[in-house]
Amino acid sequence: MDRKVATIQDVARIAGVSTATVSRTLSKPSVVARSTREAVLDAIETTGYRINATASNLRRQRTGTVIVLLPDIANPFFSQILAGLASVLTPAQYGMLIADTQSGPDPDEQLAHYLTSGQADGVILLDGTLSPRALDIPGRPPVVMACEWMDTTTPSVRVENARGAALAVGHLARLGHRHIGHVTGPTGNVLSETRLEGFRDALSALGLPLRDEWVIEGDFSMDSGAAAARAWLALDSRPTGLFLSSDQMAVGFMGELQRRGLTVPSDVSVVGFDNIEIARHLSPGLTTVRQPRTRIGVRAAEMLLSLIDTGLLEGPTEMIEVEFMARESSAAPPR
Amino acid sequence: MDRKVATIQDVARIAGVSTATVSRTLSKPSVVARSTREAVLDAIETTGYRINATASNLRRQRTGTVIVLLPDIANPFFSQILAGLASVLTPAQYGMLIADTQSGPDPDEQLAHYLTSGQADGVILLDGTLSPRALDIPGRPPVVMACEWMDTTTPSVRVENARGAALAVGHLARLGHRHIGHVTGPTGNVLSETRLEGFRDALSALGLPLRDEWVIEGDFSMDSGAAAARAWLALDSRPTGLFLSSDQMAVGFMGELQRRGLTVPSDVSVVGFDNIEIARHLSPGLTTVRQPRTRIGVRAAEMLLSLIDTGLLEGPTEMIEVEFMARESSAAPPR
DNA sequence: ATGAAAGCGCTAACAC
DNA sequence: GTGTTAGCGCTTTCAT
């Protein structure tokens, strides 16, 4: 085989045309004559020519790269969103540069770094704890958030978090629960706040009581779910139904209770949020609110591409629907 | 702020030096005089200059990109390896291009595509089912496998899979189990094969019997674990202890049994492989074999960088140790 | 419909 | 120790 890689020059020489024609054949085939087009394609075939993305990008003043900023690569929750992103970005010839905001020192500064570095044609934000002011950079590339944020002007893909919380509360209330508690996500995270707010609103809409001690602080992790179980056990008056802001916490919560000899749902009903794969494999199956994570990624990527290409967007925000999944971890309260 | 981005020319003009000196200041600071170096750094500061990676890469005939090929981005098992890879690659100024081998039609062809496309300075393979012949491409970039493979000549990071299986079997045998079964990973996957082989060898070394029907075929997924539970239930003579080739399958297995009213470990002892986070949050906690996944990623990335930079490697293969984690899903067999 | 030619921003010989 | 210069491979006016 050839020792060196073929360049556009080689193709041009073999096809007996100029490099400009080869370039056109690849980018705007309709403007070259059929016969020359075929000659060029033949030459490409015989040389095994592949366009050099670096040179192309340099000339076109773009990078061909999208930066994805997320709080934690190792969190499986994000991997499905990544899969959705990749399914759109890869065919569009964009590479994904994945960066972990929590690994470095100051996440906000990292965001600013990427926005000014010129290393990317666009940025996708999956970290809801970054400060909106970090986006105040003139001439920055387009940004799409695939998470809720204080800021409502930046393009974003959002999930019906408040409605999800209301579905969870409604479900428990319909089963007969009157004492319903909540385990939150991390403070300062907008997902946490929105779900907590949705939880509170749903309770008061139903005329159900809410005690402060029934709101237990978590951070989405399994460990914090296990800790919430211990907190719940220590309560004087325990809610009979619990809505947890993530399935991971629900897993930790149920596991801890079961290891202490309690039973779900006889002792307490549990509802999670996310519908991670394991939810239906647990015993009891975990009742939860499904978020279509792949779809979140797909839509975010599509919005970003549209922003990069045209600078335009149909609507600034897209809302993704959630779906309630009733399983066996919730039942009528003990009497 | 400036409308346009500063280039090396702007810096050179302001610092009163040539572009070459600016470039040197950044790449080999030791060769420029202290005073000029400071002037250049000042100019960089005031202009907010950031090196244009695309131009630099074009000139240096590299891409600054490493391609990571994995079977399934959405699988949490890989996300921790990715985190390990990123922790090495990002500081070294390499971007990770993540590609899913299972999304397209022919995985082998995809690998070949990336190898010839010149889109990357190196490739990291996390898919053990790709055919070794796909690597037979002259002039291809360096490849490191972070998974076992038939081929032992390609640089790779491996895990002591056979030893892990032996640890699992030894543990069950020590508890008194004499009828031990296995749920495999997908056929054709080297991880599966190696663990199955390790399982068989350990049994015969201990003089324990192995019936064909005690080896149940799985594919690493929770669903296949649940299916294995049904298969186990249907056996005439059931093994009292089971080693499953992945924790995900163990989760599916235990969940299915529990939903059918059986109890682990009273009815059957379960040992998994991986030590995914949930293992210790289950009830009962899952006995398993830990693989240090972040470390796998770190070492693979280090090996690849060394290969890219120097073309050399200390040893062609690095073996990563596994660690046995005894929890509550395994106990003495029912008598 | 096609070609000639001018760079995109940077680095690395090679001079001095 | 520093400057000059020639491209890396491609796209895109501007002519023809």
PDB file of C-alpha atoms in Angstrom, chain A residues 67-200:
ATOM      1  CA  ILE A  67     -17.345  20.512  23.925  1.00  0.00           C
ATOM      2  CA  VAL A  68     -19.576  18.689  26.355  1.00  0.00           C
ATOM      3  CA  LEU A  69     -19.235  19.873  29.917  1.00  0.00           C
ATOM      4  CA  LEU A  70     -20.590  17.565  32.560  1.00  0.00           C
ATOM      5  CA  PRO A  71     -20.154  17.256  36.297  1.00  0.00           C
ATOM      6  CA  ASP A  72     -19.103  13.627  36.296  1.00  0.00           C
ATOM      7  CA  ILE A  73     -18.224  11.390  33.371  1.00  0.00           C
ATOM      8  CA  ALA A  74     -18.358   8.301  35.510  1.00  0.00           C
ATOM      9  CA  ASN A  75     -22.027   8.876  36.305  1.00  0.00           C
ATOM     10  CA  PRO A  76     -24.109   6.498  34.234  1.00  0.00           C
ATOM     11  CA  PHE A  77     -26.894   9.011  34.136  1.00  0.00           C
ATOM     12  CA  PHE A  78     -24.937  11.084  31.659  1.00  0.00           C
ATOM     13  CA  SER A  79     -23.708   8.266  29.505  1.00  0.00           C
ATOM     14  CA  GLN A  80     -27.089   7.868  27.856  1.00  0.00           C
ATOM     15  CA  ILE A  81     -27.292  11.556  27.137  1.00  0.00           C
ATOM     16  CA  LEU A  82     -23.840  11.262  25.622  1.00  0.00           C
ATOM     17  CA  ALA A  83     -25.059   8.443  23.434  1.00  0.00           C
ATOM     18  CA  GLY A  84     -27.851  10.708  22.202  1.00  0.00           C
ATOM     19  CA  LEU A  85     -25.433  13.547  21.542  1.00  0.00           C
ATOM     20  CA  ALA A  86     -23.042  11.280  19.680  1.00  0.00           C
ATOM     21  CA  SER A  87     -25.786   9.900  17.481  1.00  0.00           C
ATOM     22  CA  VAL A  88     -26.348  13.384  16.057  1.00  0.00           C
ATOM     23  CA  LEU A  89     -22.883  14.929  16.275  1.00  0.00           C
ATOM     24  CA  THR A  90     -20.910  12.066  14.760  1.00  0.00           C
ATOM     25  CA  PRO A  91     -22.868  11.896  11.489  1.00  0.00           C
ATOM     26  CA  ALA A  92     -22.570  15.684  11.260  1.00  0.00           C
ATOM     27  CA  GLN A  93     -18.789  15.313  11.368  1.00  0.00           C
ATOM     28  CA  TYR A  94     -18.372  16.875  14.758  1.00  0.00           C
ATOM     29  CA  GLY A  95     -16.193  15.372  17.402  1.00  0.00           C
ATOM     30  CA  MET A  96     -17.188  15.516  21.038  1.00  0.00           C
ATOM     31  CA  LEU A  97     -14.652  16.767  23.498  1.00  0.00           C
ATOM     32  CA  ILE A  98     -15.800  15.632  26.890  1.00  0.00           C
ATOM     33  CA  ALA A  99     -14.729  17.623  29.892  1.00  0.00           C
ATOM     34  CA  ASP A 100     -15.386  17.011  33.531  1.00  0.00           C
ATOM     35  CA  THR A 101     -16.266  20.195  35.405  1.00  0.00           C
ATOM     36  CA  GLN A 102     -15.794  18.690  38.839  1.00  0.00           C
ATOM     37  CA  SER A 103     -12.301  17.374  38.302  1.00  0.00           C
ATOM     38  CA  GLY A 104     -10.604  20.764  38.145  1.00  0.00           C
ATOM     39  CA  PRO A 105     -10.613  23.528  40.740  1.00  0.00           C
ATOM     40  CA  ASP A 106     -13.210  26.124  39.677  1.00  0.00           C
ATOM     41  CA  PRO A 107     -15.962  24.801  37.397  1.00  0.00           C
ATOM     42  CA  ASP A 108     -17.101  28.279  36.369  1.00  0.00           C
ATOM     43  CA  GLU A 109     -13.608  29.170  35.318  1.00  0.00           C
ATOM     44  CA  GLN A 110     -13.341  25.986  33.321  1.00  0.00           C
ATOM     45  CA  LEU A 111     -16.473  26.915  31.441  1.00  0.00           C
ATOM     46  CA  ALA A 112     -15.062  30.362  30.749  1.00  0.00           C
ATOM     47  CA  HIS A 113     -11.854  28.738  29.603  1.00  0.00           C
ATOM     48  CA  TYR A 114     -13.594  26.600  27.036  1.00  0.00           C
ATOM     49  CA  LEU A 115     -15.754  29.458  25.857  1.00  0.00           C
ATOM     50  CA  THR A 116     -12.762  31.658  25.132  1.00  0.00           C
ATOM     51  CA  SER A 117     -10.310  29.043  23.984  1.00  0.00           C
ATOM     52  CA  GLY A 118     -11.676  28.844  20.479  1.00  0.00           C
ATOM     53  CA  GLN A 119     -11.316  25.093  20.760  1.00  0.00           C
ATOM     54  CA  ALA A 120     -14.908  24.409  19.900  1.00  0.00           C
ATOM     55  CA  ASP A 121     -17.679  25.473  17.585  1.00  0.00           C
ATOM     56  CA  GLY A 122     -20.212  24.979  20.314  1.00  0.00           C
ATOM     57  CA  VAL A 123     -20.693  23.893  23.891  1.00  0.00           C
ATOM     58  CA  ILE A 124     -23.212  21.607  25.502  1.00  0.00           C
ATOM     59  CA  LEU A 125     -23.718  22.080  29.196  1.00  0.00           C
ATOM     60  CA  LEU A 126     -24.917  19.249  31.369  1.00  0.00           C
ATOM     61  CA  ASP A 127     -23.984  20.796  34.664  1.00  0.00           C
ATOM     62  CA  GLY A 128     -26.832  22.670  36.289  1.00  0.00           C
ATOM     63  CA  THR A 129     -24.674  24.129  39.030  1.00  0.00           C
ATOM     64  CA  LEU A 130     -22.574  26.399  36.860  1.00  0.00           C
ATOM     65  CA  SER A 131     -23.216  30.068  37.247  1.00  0.00           C
ATOM     66  CA  PRO A 132     -25.184  31.776  34.460  1.00  0.00           C
ATOM     67  CA  ARG A 133     -22.842  34.753  34.569  1.00  0.00           C
ATOM     68  CA  ALA A 134     -20.108  32.514  33.235  1.00  0.00           C
ATOM     69  CA  LEU A 135     -21.850  32.801  29.879  1.00  0.00           C
ATOM     70  CA  ASP A 136     -21.380  36.560  29.693  1.00  0.00           C
ATOM     71  CA  ILE A 137     -18.569  36.419  27.218  1.00  0.00           C
ATOM     72  CA  PRO A 138     -18.772  38.412  24.008  1.00  0.00           C
ATOM     73  CA  GLY A 139     -18.198  36.462  20.838  1.00  0.00           C
ATOM     74  CA  ARG A 140     -18.467  33.125  22.569  1.00  0.00           C
ATOM     75  CA  PRO A 141     -19.608  30.096  20.602  1.00  0.00           C
ATOM     76  CA  PRO A 142     -23.221  28.953  20.882  1.00  0.00           C
ATOM     77  CA  VAL A 143     -24.209  27.099  24.024  1.00  0.00           C
ATOM     78  CA  VAL A 144     -27.073  24.712  24.601  1.00  0.00           C
ATOM     79  CA  MET A 145     -27.976  23.496  28.037  1.00  0.00           C
ATOM     80  CA  ALA A 146     -29.315  20.037  28.488  1.00  0.00           C
ATOM     81  CA  CYS A 147     -30.299  20.766  32.028  1.00  0.00           C
ATOM     82  CA  GLU A 148     -32.433  23.317  33.764  1.00  0.00           C
ATOM     83  CA  TRP A 149     -30.923  26.558  34.760  1.00  0.00           C
ATOM     84  CA  MET A 150     -31.866  29.814  36.398  1.00  0.00           C
ATOM     85  CA  ASP A 151     -31.221  31.501  33.159  1.00  0.00           C
ATOM     86  CA  THR A 152     -34.123  31.083  30.785  1.00  0.00           C
ATOM     87  CA  THR A 153     -32.708  32.956  27.822  1.00  0.00           C
ATOM     88  CA  THR A 154     -29.992  30.499  26.914  1.00  0.00           C
ATOM     89  CA  PRO A 155     -31.214  27.778  24.554  1.00  0.00           C
ATOM     90  CA  SER A 156     -31.929  24.655  26.489  1.00  0.00           C
ATOM     91  CA  VAL A 157     -33.511  21.270  26.535  1.00  0.00           C
ATOM     92  CA  ARG A 158     -35.511  20.858  29.658  1.00  0.00           C
ATOM     93  CA  VAL A 159     -37.374  18.084  31.315  1.00  0.00           C
ATOM     94  CA  GLU A 160     -40.725  18.449  33.021  1.00  0.00           C
ATOM     95  CA  ASN A 161     -39.195  18.147  36.456  1.00  0.00           C
ATOM     96  CA  ALA A 162     -41.980  19.876  38.337  1.00  0.00           C
ATOM     97  CA  ARG A 163     -44.623  17.825  36.590  1.00  0.00           C
ATOM     98  CA  GLY A 164     -42.642  14.659  37.316  1.00  0.00           C
ATOM     99  CA  ALA A 165     -42.673  15.517  41.004  1.00  0.00           C
ATOM    100  CA  ALA A 166     -46.394  16.200  40.841  1.00  0.00           C
ATOM    101  CA  LEU A 167     -46.987  12.825  39.193  1.00  0.00           C
ATOM    102  CA  ALA A 168     -45.078  11.117  41.968  1.00  0.00           C
ATOM    103  CA  VAL A 169     -47.003  12.909  44.710  1.00  0.00           C
ATOM    104  CA  GLY A 170     -50.337  12.367  42.963  1.00  0.00           C
ATOM    105  CA  HIS A 171     -49.617   8.659  42.678  1.00  0.00           C
ATOM    106  CA  LEU A 172     -48.792   8.318  46.365  1.00  0.00           C
ATOM    107  CA  ALA A 173     -51.840  10.381  47.355  1.00  0.00           C
ATOM    108  CA  ARG A 174     -54.081   8.223  45.205  1.00  0.00           C
ATOM    109  CA  LEU A 175     -52.767   5.146  46.980  1.00  0.00           C
ATOM    110  CA  GLY A 176     -53.945   6.703  50.222  1.00  0.00           C
ATOM    111  CA  HIS A 177     -50.783   8.252  51.546  1.00  0.00           C
ATOM    112  CA  ARG A 178     -51.304  11.453  53.523  1.00  0.00           C
ATOM    113  CA  HIS A 179     -47.823  11.755  54.967  1.00  0.00           C
ATOM    114  CA  ILE A 180     -45.454  12.133  52.073  1.00  0.00           C
ATOM    115  CA  GLY A 181     -41.789  13.034  52.321  1.00  0.00           C
ATOM    116  CA  HIS A 182     -39.047  13.927  49.864  1.00  0.00           C
ATOM    117  CA  VAL A 183     -35.346  13.311  49.493  1.00  0.00           C
ATOM    118  CA  THR A 184     -33.765  16.148  47.543  1.00  0.00           C
ATOM    119  CA  GLY A 185     -30.836  16.341  45.175  1.00  0.00           C
ATOM    120  CA  PRO A 186     -27.840  18.535  45.983  1.00  0.00           C
ATOM    121  CA  THR A 187     -28.555  22.072  47.120  1.00  0.00           C
ATOM    122  CA  GLY A 188     -27.973  24.654  44.430  1.00  0.00           C
ATOM    123  CA  ASN A 189     -28.695  22.229  41.637  1.00  0.00           C
ATOM    124  CA  VAL A 190     -31.645  23.422  39.607  1.00  0.00           C
ATOM    125  CA  LEU A 191     -32.956  19.947  39.030  1.00  0.00           C
ATOM    126  CA  SER A 192     -33.165  19.471  42.779  1.00  0.00           C
ATOM    127  CA  GLU A 193     -34.820  22.814  43.325  1.00  0.00           C
ATOM    128  CA  THR A 194     -37.401  22.343  40.600  1.00  0.00           C
ATOM    129  CA  ARG A 195     -38.361  18.893  41.779  1.00  0.00           C
ATOM    130  CA  LEU A 196     -38.592  20.102  45.366  1.00  0.00           C
ATOM    131  CA  GLU A 197     -40.768  22.979  44.288  1.00  0.00           C
ATOM    132  CA  GLY A 198     -42.974  20.664  42.236  1.00  0.00           C
ATOM    133  CA  PHE A 199     -43.221  18.391  45.252  1.00  0.00           C
ATOM    134  CA  ARG A 200     -44.267  21.256  47.549  1.00  0.00           C
TER     135      ARG A 200
END
